[in-house]
XYZ file of C-alpha atoms in Angstrom:
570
model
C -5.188 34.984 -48.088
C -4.673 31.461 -47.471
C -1.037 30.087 -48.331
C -0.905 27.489 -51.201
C -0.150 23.853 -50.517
C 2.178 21.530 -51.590
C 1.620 18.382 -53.011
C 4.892 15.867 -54.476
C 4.237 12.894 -56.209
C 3.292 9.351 -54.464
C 1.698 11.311 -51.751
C -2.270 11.384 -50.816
C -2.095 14.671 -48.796
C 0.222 18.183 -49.311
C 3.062 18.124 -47.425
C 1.230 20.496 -45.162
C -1.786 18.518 -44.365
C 1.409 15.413 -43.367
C 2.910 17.264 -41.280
C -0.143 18.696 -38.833
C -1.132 15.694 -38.681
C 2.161 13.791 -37.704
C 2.824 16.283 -35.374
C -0.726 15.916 -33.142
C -0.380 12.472 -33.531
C 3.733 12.783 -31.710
C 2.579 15.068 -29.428
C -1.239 13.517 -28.241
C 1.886 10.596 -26.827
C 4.066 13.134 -25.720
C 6.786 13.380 -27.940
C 7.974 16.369 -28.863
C 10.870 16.282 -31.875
C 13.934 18.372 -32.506
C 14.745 19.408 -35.236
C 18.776 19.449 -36.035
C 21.293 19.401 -38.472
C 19.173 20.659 -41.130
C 21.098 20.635 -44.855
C 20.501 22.120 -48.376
C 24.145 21.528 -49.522
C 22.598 21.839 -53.667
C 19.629 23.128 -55.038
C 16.718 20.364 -54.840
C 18.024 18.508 -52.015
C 17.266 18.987 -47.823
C 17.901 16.629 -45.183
C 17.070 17.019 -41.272
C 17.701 14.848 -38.580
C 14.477 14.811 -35.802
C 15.147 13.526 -32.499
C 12.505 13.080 -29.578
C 13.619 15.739 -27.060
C 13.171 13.148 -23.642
C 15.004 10.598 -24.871
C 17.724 11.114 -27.762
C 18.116 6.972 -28.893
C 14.509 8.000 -30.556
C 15.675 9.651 -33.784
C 14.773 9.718 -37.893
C 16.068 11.403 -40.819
C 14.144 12.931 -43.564
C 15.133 13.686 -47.037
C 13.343 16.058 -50.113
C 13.151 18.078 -52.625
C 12.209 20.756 -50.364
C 12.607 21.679 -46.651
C 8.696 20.471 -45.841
C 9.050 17.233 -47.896
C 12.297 16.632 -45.841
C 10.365 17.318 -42.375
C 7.578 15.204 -43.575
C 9.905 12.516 -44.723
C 11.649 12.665 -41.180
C 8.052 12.508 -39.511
C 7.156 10.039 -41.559
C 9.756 7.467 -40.988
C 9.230 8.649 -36.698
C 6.083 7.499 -36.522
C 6.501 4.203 -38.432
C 8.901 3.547 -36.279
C 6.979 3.764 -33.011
C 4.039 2.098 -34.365
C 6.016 -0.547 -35.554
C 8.107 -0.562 -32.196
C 11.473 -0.836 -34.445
C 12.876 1.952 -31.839
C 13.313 -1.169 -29.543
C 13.708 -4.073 -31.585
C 17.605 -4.098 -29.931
C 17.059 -3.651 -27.070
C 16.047 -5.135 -23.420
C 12.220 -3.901 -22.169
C 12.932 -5.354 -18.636
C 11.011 -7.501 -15.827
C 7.739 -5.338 -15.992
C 7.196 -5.120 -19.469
C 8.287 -9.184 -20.379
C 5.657 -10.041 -17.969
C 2.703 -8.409 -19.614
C 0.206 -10.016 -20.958
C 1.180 -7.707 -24.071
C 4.567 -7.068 -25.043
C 4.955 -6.540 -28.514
C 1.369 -5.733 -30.010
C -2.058 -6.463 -29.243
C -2.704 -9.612 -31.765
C 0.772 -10.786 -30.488
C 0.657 -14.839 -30.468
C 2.797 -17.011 -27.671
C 3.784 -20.391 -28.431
C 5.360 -22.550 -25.718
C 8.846 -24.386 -25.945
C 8.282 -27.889 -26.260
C 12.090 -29.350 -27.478
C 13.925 -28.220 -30.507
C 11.025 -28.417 -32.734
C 9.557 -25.489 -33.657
C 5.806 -25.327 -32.707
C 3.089 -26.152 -34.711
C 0.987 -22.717 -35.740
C 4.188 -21.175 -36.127
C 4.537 -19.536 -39.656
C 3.948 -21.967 -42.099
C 5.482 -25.395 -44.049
C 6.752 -22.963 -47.053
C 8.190 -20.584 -44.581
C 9.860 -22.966 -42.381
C 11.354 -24.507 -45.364
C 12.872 -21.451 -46.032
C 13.984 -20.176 -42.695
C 15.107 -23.601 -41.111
C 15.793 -26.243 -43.829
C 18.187 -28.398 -42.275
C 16.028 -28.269 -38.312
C 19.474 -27.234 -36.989
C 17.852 -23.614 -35.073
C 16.224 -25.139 -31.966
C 13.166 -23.496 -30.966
C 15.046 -21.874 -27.631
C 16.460 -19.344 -30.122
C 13.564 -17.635 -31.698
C 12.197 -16.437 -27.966
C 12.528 -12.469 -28.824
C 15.491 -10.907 -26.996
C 13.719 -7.662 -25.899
C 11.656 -9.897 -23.523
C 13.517 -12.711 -22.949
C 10.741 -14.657 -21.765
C 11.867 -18.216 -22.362
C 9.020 -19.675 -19.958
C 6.421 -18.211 -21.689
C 7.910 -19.067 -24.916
C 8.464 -17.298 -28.869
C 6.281 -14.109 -29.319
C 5.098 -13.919 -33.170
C 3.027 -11.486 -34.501
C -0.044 -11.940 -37.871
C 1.001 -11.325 -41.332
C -1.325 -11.399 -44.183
C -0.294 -13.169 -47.401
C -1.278 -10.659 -49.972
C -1.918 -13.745 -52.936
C -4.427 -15.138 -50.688
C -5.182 -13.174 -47.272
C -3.772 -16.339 -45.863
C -2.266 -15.702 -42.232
C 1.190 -16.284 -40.593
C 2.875 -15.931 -37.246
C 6.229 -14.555 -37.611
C 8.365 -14.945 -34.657
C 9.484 -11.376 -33.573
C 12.847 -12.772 -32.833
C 13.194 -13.761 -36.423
C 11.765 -10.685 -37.852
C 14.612 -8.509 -35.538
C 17.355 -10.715 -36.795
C 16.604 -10.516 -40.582
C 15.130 -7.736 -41.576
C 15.528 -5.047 -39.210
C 14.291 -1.798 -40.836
C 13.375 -2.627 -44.362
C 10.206 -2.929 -45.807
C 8.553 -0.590 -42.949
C 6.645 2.733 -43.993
C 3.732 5.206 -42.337
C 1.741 7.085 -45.008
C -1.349 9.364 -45.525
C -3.280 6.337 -47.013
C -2.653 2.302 -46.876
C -1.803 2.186 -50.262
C 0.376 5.308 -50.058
C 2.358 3.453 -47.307
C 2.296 0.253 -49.107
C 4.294 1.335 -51.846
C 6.848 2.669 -50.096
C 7.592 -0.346 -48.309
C 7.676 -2.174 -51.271
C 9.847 0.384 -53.283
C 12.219 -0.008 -49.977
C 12.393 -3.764 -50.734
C 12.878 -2.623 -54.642
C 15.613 -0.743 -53.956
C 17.710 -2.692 -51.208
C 17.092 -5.590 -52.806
C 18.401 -4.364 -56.626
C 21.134 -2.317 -55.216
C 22.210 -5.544 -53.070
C 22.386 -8.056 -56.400
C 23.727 -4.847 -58.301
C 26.758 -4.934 -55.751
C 26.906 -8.682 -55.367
C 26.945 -8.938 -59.149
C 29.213 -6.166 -60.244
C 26.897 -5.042 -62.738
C 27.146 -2.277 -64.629
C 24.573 -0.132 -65.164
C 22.906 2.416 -68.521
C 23.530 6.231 -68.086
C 20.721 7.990 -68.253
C 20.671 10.482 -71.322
C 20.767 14.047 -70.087
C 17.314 14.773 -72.381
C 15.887 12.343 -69.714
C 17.133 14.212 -66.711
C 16.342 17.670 -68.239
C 12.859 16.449 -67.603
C 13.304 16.979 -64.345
C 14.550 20.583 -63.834
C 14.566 20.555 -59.583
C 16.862 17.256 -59.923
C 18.613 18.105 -63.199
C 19.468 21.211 -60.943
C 20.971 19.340 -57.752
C 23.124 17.605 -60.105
C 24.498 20.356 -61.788
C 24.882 21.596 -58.168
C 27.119 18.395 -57.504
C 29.538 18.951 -60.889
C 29.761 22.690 -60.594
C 31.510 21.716 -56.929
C 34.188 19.544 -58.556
C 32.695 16.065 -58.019
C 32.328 13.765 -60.981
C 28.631 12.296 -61.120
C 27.137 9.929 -63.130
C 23.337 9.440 -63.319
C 22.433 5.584 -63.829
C 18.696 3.486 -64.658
C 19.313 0.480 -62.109
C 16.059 -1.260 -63.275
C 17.808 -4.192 -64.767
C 16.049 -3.403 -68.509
C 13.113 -2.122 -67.187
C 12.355 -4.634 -64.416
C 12.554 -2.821 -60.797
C 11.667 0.507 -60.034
C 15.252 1.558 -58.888
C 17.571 4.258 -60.248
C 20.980 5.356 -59.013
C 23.345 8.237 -58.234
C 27.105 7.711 -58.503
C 29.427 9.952 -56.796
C 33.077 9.583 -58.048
C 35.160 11.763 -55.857
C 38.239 13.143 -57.831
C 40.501 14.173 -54.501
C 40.652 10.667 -52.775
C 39.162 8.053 -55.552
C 35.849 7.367 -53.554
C 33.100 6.068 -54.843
C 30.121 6.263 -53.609
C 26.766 4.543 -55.267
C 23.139 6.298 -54.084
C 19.698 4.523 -55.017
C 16.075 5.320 -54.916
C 13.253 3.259 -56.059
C 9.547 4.134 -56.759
C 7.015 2.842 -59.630
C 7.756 6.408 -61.271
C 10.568 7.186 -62.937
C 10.978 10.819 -60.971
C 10.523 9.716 -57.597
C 12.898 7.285 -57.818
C 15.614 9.517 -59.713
C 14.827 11.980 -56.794
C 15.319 9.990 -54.104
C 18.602 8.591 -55.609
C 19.951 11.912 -55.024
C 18.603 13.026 -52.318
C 19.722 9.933 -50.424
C 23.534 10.589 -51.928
C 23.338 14.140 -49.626
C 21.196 12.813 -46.662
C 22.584 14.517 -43.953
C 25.963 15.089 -45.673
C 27.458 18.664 -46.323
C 29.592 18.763 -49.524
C 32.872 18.398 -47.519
C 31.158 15.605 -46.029
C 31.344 13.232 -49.200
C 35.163 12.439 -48.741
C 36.368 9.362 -47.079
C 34.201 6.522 -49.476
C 36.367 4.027 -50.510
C 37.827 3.491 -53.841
C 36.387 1.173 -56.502
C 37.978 -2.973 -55.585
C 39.040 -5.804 -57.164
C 38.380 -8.624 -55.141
C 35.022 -9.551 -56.370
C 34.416 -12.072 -53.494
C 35.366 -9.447 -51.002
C 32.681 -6.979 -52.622
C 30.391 -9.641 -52.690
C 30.777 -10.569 -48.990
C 27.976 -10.086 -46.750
C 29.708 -7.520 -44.429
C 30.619 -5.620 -47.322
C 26.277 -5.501 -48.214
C 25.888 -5.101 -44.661
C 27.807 -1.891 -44.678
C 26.166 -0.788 -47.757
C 23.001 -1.158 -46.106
C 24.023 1.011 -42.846
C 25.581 3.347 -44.821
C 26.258 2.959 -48.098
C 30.188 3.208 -47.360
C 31.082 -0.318 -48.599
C 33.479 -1.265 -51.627
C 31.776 -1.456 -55.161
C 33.474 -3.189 -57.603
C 35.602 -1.414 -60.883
C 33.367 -3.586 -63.283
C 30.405 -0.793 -62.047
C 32.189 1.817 -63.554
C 32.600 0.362 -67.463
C 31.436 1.990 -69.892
C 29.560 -0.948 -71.320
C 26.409 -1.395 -69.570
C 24.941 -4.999 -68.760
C 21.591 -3.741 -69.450
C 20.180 -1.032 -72.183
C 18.229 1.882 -70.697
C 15.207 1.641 -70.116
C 12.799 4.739 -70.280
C 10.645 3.273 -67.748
C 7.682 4.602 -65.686
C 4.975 2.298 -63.856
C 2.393 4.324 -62.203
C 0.676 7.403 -62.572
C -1.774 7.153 -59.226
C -1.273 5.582 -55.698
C -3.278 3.372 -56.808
C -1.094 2.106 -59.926
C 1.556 2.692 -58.240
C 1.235 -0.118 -55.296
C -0.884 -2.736 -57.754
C 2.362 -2.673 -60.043
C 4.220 -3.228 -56.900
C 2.661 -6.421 -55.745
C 1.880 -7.655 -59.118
C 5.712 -7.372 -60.289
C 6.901 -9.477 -57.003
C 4.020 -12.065 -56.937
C 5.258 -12.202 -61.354
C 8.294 -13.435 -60.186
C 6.892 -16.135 -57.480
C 7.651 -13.997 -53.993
C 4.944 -14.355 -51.480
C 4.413 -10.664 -50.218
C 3.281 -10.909 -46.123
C 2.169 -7.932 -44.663
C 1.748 -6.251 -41.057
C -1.062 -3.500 -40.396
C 0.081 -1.330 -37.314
C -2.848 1.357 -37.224
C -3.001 1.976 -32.976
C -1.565 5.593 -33.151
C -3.797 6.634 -35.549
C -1.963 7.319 -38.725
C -1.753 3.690 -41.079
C 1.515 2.191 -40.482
C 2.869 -1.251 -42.661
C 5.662 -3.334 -41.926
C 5.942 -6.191 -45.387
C 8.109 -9.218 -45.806
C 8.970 -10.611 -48.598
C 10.786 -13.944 -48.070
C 13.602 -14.240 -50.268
C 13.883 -10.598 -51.305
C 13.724 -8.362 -48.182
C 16.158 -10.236 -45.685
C 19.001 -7.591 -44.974
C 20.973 -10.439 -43.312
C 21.328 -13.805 -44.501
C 19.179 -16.745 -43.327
C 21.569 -19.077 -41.525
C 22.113 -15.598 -39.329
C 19.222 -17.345 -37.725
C 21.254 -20.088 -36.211
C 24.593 -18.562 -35.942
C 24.172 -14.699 -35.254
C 21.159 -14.961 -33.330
C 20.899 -12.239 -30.933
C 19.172 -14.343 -28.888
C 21.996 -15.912 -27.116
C 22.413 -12.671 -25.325
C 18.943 -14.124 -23.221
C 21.087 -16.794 -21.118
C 23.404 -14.446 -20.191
C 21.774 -10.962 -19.179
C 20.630 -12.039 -15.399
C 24.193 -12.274 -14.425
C 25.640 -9.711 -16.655
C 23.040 -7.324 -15.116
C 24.392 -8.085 -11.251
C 27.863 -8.392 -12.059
C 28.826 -6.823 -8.601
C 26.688 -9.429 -6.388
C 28.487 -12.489 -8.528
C 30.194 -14.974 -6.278
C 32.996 -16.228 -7.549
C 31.990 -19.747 -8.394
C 29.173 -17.720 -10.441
C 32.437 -15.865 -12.091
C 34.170 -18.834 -13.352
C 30.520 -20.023 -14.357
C 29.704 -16.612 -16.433
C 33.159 -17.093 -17.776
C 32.580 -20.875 -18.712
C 29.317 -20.286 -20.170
C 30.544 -16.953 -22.354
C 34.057 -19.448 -23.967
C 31.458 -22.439 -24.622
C 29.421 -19.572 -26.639
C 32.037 -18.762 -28.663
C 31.151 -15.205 -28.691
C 33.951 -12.991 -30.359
C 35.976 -10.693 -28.148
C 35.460 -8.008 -30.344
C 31.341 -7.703 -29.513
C 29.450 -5.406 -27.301
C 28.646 -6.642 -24.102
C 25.620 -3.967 -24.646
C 24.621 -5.180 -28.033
C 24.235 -8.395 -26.361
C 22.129 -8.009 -23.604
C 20.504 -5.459 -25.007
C 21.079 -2.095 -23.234
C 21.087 1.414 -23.774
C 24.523 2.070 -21.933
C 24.789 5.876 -20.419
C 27.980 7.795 -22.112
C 31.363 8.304 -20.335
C 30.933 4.638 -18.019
C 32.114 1.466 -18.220
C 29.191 -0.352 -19.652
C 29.597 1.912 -22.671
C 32.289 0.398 -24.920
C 32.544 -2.923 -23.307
C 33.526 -5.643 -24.712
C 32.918 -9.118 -24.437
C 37.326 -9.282 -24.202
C 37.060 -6.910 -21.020
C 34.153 -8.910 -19.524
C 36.041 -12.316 -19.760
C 39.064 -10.035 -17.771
C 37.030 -8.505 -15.649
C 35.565 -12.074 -14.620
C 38.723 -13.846 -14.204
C 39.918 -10.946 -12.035
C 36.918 -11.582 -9.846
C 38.243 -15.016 -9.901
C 41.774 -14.921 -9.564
C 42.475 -16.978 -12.936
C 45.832 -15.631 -13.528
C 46.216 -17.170 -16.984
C 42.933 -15.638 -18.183
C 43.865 -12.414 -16.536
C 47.374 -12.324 -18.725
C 45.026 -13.454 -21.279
C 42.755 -10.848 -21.276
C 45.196 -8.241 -21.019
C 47.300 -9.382 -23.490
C 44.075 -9.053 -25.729
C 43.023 -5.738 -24.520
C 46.129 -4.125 -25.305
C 46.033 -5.479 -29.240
C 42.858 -4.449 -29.074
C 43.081 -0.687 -27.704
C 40.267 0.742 -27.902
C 39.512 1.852 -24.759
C 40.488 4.698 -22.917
C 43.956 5.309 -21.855
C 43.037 5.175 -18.177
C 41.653 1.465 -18.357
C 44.340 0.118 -20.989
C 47.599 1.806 -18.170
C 45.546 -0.071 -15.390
C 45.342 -3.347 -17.551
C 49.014 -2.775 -18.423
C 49.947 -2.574 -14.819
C 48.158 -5.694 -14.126
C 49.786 -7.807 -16.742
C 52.964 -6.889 -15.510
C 52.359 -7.479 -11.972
C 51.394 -11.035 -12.611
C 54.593 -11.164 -15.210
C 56.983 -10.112 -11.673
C 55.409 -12.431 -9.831
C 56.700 -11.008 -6.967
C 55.926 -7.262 -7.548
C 57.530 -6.138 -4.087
C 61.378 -5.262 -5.215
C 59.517 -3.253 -8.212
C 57.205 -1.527 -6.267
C 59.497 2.182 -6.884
C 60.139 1.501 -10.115
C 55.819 0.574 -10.961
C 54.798 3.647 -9.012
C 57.381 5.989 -10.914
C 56.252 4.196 -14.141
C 52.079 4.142 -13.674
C 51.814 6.989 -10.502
C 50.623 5.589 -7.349
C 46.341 5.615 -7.993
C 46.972 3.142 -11.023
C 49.524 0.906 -9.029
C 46.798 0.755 -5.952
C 43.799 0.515 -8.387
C 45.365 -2.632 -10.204
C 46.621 -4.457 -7.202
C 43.260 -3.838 -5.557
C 41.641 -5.430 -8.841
C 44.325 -8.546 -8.869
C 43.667 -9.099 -5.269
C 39.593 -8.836 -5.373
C 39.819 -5.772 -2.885
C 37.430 -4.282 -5.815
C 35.958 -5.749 -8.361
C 34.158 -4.898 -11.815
C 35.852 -1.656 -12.249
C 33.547 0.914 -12.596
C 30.361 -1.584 -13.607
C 27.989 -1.307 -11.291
C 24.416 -3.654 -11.093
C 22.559 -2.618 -13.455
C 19.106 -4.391 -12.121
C 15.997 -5.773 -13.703
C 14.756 -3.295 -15.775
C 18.318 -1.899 -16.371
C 17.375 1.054 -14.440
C 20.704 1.995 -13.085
C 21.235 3.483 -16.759
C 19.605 7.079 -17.548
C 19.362 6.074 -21.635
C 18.008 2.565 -20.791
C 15.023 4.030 -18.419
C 14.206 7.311 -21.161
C 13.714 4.329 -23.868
C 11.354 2.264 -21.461
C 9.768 5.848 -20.841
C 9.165 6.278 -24.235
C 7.967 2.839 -24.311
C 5.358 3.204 -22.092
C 3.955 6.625 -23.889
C 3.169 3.739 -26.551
C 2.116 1.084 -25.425
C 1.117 1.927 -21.664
């Protein structure tokens, strides 16, 4: 007798039919998924965490009301991000790969540097408008980090503008620094993925102003949850544990597709705000809650912070930024009134797929957004990245000029041969990293773009411990006490590399170290003592950071993500 299948709402095939097909798709490319840290901490909720098993920077999550529509979910959001390449939007592809004639998708564009100016074909006059208003991001800055090809120019791929099937080139650079992972979904059918990019936008973008704002949000009446028996059950699951949770309808009177889960955790005073978003009313309500437990036990949901005051602190960007990662950051006390700014709103927008993304685009292009879209369809299963200008940034525009991660492009030659510097190059490298103005505090890895290998040097470093490493290489004593002295505030490092630092500083402090010399080998034991005078004197140099050449292949993680790379593209 042939097992039943399962079919959920806003899907186009049973959960069954999904995952077979996901599955041949992974492994036709040769990736072959894990499956860990699968959790059913209430009744109605799963989450499981996938990752590929060759190389373990290639992961998803999944979330559901069951254990198949978590692995589906956690399929799903796989293979979107392969076709979409998001696994390496971060990250360095090397010499080989920037000097294909494809890097980033077949219907990839190049346009040449010619000044500051950004070149003509590039997006369009509404879009620059938007992105550069003032002309103050040169052109330099939107070549794409992963190749850093600055001689061939900025990479931008086609999007379609829904109102009009009018195309744009958006610059892959810009794409990476704004929107990162929102808006991107792989589905069963176009419209099926569609919609739940658009419901991502929905929902980061509500839950964003909802945060910003310090509104405060309608309960939903328990007769309206009761509806629902699998979710009305996960939440009785939550407040028979001890936690208080309050069920909320974030569509702003009926507006947005959104809806919200508050956990209000009576042992330490966290609070901790979950949303979904969908055109019907019980997806979104379920994936508000299952998003509050994804990948959390129950003694996992200590630790939030408690409600705030400051409302410009809540507001700040890093405070949405960490709500986005997350959903850790600080909401505000207003939230939790007991006088909503809105009524509720029994809402419900869509009864087919069909409905469901028309609404979608109809309610955005209502309230004047442009909706641009990205077909990626080369691994066989219909993949969508959409932008909607205005709505779906996750970082603020001006990041564009003064976050760009870009400027990590001038400086990854010589970061990448650090050992083979001479030192005239050193005091260059240093030069060029203090005219940056990069913070201390930032990862030398972030910046260049590598996948650094556990338990070595690269991993952790700092652009602070690069600027000491460099002036040790180049006997600058004052940047060396510098650096040190910065380093030790710092701390966080290992206690190996901050007693060797230590013993530096306070050789340059003696001056002349030779009266001491019992006294520092009692004090740091005789292989930090030679270590650090071997550094200070340039006897060795770059302590423990070895070249890391072209295609970074001196690191194991760096190579398995090129690896996987290739299984993709080639």
């Amino acid at each position: 007798m042939t097992s039943p299948e399962h079919f959920i709402p806003g899907k186009d095939a049973s959960l069954e039919q999904s995952i077979a097909t996901l599955r041949g798709k992974l492994s036709a490319l040769g990736f072959h998924l894990e499956e860990r840290s699968w959790l059913n901490p209430v009744e109605g909720v799963w989450s499981v965490h996938v990752r590929d098993h060759d190389c373990a920077l290639l992961f998803s999550n999944g979330k559901g009301a069951s254990e198949l529509a978590a692995r589906a979910s956690a399929l799903g959001e796989f293979v979107e991000r392969l076709s979409t390449h998001y696994f390496w939007t971060h990250f360095y592809l090397g010499e080989a790969i920037a000097q294909r004639a494809q890097v980033h998708a077949p219907n990839e564009r190049w346009f040449a540097l010619n000044g500051d100016a950004w070149p003509d074909g590039l997006l369009n006059p509404e879009l620059r408008a938007f992105y550069n208003p003032h002309d103050a991001v040169p052109a330099a800055q939107l070549v794409d980090l992963n190749s850093g090809n600055v001689a061939r120019g900025i990479c931008a791929l086609p999007y379609q503008r829904l109102s009009d099937g009018a195309t744009a080139y958006f610059p892959v650079n810009l794409i990476g620094n704004l929107y990162v992972s929102n808006g991107m979904s792989a589905g069963n059918t176009l419209m099926e993925a569609r919609t739940q990019a658009l419901s991502e936008i929905f929902e980061r973008h509500v839950k964003f102003r909802i945060i910003r704002e310090a509104l405060c949000l309608p309960d939903v009446p328990e007769d309206v949850i009761a509806r629902y028996p699998h979710i009305a059950a996960g939440i009785r699951g939550l407040r028979e544990a001890g936690f208080g949770i309050v069920v909320k309808d974030a569509s702003l009177g009926g507006r947005y597709p959104v809806m919200n889960v508050t956990l209000l955790h009576p042992g330490d005073q966290g609070c901790f705000a979950s949303f979904g978003a969908h055109p019907r009313f019980e997806v979104a309500l379920e994936r508000a809650l299952t998003e509050l437990l994804q990948g959390r036990a129950l003694d996992a949901l200590a630790g939030f912070p408690a409600p705030g005051f400051d409302r410009d602190e809540i507001a700040d960007p890093q405070n949405l930024e960490i709500h986005f990662v997350d959903s850790s950051g600080v909401l505000s006390w207003e939230y939790l009134r007991s006088t909503p700014d809105f009524d509720f709103a029994d809402w419900n927008f869509g009864d087919s797929t069909e409905q469901d993304y028309h609404w979608s685009v109809a309610a955005l292009h209502a309230e004047g957004h442009p909706i641009y879209v990205a077909d990626f369809t080369q691994l066989g299963v219909y993949a969508c990245r959409i932008l909607v200008p205005g709505v779906s940034e996750i970082y603020p525009v001006d990041e564009l000029e003064y976050e760009n991660n870009s400027v990590g492009i001038a400086l990854r030659a010589d970061i990448a041969r650090l050992p083979e510097l001479s030192g005239d190059e050193c005091v260059a490298l240093y030069d060029q990293i203090v005219d940056l103005e990069l913070a201390d505090e930032r990862p030398v890895s972030v910046l260049i773009g590598l996948a650094p290998d556990p338990d070595t040097a690269w991993a952790g470093l700092k652009i602070g411990e690069l600027k000491l490493l460099l002036a040790l290489a180049s006997g600058d004593d004052d940047a060396i006490l510098e650096g040190c002295a910065w380093l030790a505030q710092y701390g966080q490092r290992s206690p190996e590399r901050l007693k060797v630092f230590r013993c530096i500083a306070d050789l340059l402090k003696l001056q002349d170290a030779t009266p001491y010399a019992a006294a520092l080998r009692l004090l740091y034991g005789s292989d930090t003592l030679d270590l650090a005078l071997a550094l200070l004197n340039q006897e060795q140099r770059f302590w423990g950071l070895g070249a890391l050449g072209p295609n970074f292949e001196a690191s194991v993680n760096h190579s398995a993500l090129l690896a996987a790379y290739r299984k993709v593209c080639g």
